[in-house]
mmCIF file of C-alpha atoms in Angstrom:
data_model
loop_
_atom_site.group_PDB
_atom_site.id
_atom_site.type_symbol
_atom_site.label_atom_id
_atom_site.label_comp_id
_atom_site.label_asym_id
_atom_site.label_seq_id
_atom_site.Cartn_x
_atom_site.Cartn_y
_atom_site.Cartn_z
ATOM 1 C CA UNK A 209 -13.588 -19.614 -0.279
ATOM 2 C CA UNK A 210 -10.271 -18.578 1.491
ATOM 3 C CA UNK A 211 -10.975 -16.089 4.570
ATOM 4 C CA UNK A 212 -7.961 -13.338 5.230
ATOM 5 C CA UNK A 213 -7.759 -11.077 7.580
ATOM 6 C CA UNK A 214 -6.941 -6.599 6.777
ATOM 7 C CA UNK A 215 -5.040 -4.485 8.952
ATOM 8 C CA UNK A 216 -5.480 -0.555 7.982
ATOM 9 C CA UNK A 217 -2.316 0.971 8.021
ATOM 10 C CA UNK A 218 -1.690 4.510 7.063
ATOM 11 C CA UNK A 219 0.636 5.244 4.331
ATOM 12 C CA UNK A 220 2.757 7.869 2.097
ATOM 13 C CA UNK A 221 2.786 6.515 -1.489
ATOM 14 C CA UNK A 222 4.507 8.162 -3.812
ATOM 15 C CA UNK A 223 6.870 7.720 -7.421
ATOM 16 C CA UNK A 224 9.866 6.536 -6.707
ATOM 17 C CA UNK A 225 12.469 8.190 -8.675
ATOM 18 C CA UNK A 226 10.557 11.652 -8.406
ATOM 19 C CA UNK A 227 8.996 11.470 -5.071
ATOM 20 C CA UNK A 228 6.060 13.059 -6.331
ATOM 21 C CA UNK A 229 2.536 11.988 -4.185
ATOM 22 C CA UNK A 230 0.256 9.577 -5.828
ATOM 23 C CA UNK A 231 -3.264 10.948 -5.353
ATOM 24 C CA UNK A 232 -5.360 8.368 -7.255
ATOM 25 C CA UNK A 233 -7.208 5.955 -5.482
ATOM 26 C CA UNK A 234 -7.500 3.409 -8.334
ATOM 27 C CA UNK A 235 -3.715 3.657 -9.015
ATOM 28 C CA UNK A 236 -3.005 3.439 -5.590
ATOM 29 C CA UNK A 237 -5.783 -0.082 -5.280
ATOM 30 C CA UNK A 238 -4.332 -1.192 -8.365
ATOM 31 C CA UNK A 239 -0.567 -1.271 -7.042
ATOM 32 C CA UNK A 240 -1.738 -2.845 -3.773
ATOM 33 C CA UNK A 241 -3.440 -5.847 -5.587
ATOM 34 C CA UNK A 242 -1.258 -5.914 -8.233
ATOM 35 C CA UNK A 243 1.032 -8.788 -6.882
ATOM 36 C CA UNK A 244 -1.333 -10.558 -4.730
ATOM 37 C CA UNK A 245 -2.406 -14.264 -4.998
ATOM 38 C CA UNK A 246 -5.687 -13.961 -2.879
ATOM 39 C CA UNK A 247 -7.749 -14.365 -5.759
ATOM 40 C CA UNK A 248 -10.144 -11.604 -4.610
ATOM 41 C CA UNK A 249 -9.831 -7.813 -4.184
ATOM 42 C CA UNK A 250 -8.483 -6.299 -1.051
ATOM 43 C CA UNK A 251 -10.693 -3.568 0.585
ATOM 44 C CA UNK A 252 -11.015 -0.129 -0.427
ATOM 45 C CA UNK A 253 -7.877 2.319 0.188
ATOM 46 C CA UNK A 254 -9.160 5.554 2.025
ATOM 47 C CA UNK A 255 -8.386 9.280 1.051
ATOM 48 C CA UNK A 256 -6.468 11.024 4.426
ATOM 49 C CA UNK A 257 -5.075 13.486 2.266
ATOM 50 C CA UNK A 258 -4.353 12.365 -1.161
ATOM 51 C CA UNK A 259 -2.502 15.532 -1.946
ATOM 52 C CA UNK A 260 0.038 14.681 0.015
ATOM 53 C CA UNK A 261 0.267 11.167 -0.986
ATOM 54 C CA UNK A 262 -1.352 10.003 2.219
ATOM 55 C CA UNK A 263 -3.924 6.776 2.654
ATOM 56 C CA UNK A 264 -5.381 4.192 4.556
ATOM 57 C CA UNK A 265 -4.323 1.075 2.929
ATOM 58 C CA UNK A 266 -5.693 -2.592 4.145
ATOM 59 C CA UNK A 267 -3.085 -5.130 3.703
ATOM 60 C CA UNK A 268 -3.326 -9.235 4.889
ATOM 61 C CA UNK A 269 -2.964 -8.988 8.308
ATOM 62 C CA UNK A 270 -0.219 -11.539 8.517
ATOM 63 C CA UNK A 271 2.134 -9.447 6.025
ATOM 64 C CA UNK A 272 1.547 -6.757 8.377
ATOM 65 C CA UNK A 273 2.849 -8.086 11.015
ATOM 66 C CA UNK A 274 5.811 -9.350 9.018
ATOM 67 C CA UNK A 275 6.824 -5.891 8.517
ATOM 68 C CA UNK A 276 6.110 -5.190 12.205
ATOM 69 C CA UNK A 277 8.712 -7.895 12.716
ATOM 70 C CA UNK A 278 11.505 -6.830 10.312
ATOM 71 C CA UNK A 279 10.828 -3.254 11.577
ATOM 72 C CA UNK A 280 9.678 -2.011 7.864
ATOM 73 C CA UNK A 281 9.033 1.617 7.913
ATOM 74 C CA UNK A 282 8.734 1.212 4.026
ATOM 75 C CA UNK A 283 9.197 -1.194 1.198
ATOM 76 C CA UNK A 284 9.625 -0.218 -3.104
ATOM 77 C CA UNK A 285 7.526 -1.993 -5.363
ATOM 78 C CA UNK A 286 6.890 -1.666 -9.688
ATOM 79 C CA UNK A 287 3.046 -2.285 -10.155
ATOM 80 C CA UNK A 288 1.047 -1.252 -13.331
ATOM 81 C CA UNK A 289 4.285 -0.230 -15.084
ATOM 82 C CA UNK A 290 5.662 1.911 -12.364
ATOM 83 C CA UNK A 291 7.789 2.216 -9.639
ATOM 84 C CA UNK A 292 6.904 3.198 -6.070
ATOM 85 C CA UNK A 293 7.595 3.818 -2.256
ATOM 86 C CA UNK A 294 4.764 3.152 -0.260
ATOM 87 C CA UNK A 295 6.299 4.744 3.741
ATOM 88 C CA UNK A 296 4.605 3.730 6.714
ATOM 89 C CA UNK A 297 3.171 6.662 9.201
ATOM 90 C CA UNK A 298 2.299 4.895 12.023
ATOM 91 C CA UNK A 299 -1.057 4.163 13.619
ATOM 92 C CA UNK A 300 -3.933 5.015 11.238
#
């Protein structure tokens, strides 16, 4: 069994073309898996303020620090037949 390593990092996810929050939690877990290739679920995304779009999310820790490196303060991605913006807010 393959051992990875989360990072929390707090995020603003929202729809892309309207900017409007995304306040699900499953949507929100299900967008985060939906490209990986770990072969097991990631942990649990946490509520900060799901109004507003906002959530812990726990990503492999080694694709964190690749967007540490390229200085990512947020990426696009189409999951579950949908386009989003996930922005980074920092520290969690």
């Amino acid at each position: 069994m393959p051992s990875v390593d989360f990072k929390r990092v707090r995020a603003e996810v929202t729809e892309l073309w309207s900017g409007e929050p995304i306040s699900d939690p499953d949507l929100v877990q299900r967008m985060i898996e939906w490209h990986s290739s770990l072969g097991f679920p990631y942990p649990d995304v946490k509520a900060v303020d799901p109004a507003r779009g906002v959530w812990d999310i726990y990503f492999p820790e080694d694709v964190v620090q690749e967007f540490d490196r390229r200085g990512a303060k947020e990426f696009q991605l189409e999951a579950v037949e949908r386009y989003f913006r996930v922005r980074f807010l920092g520290e969690s």
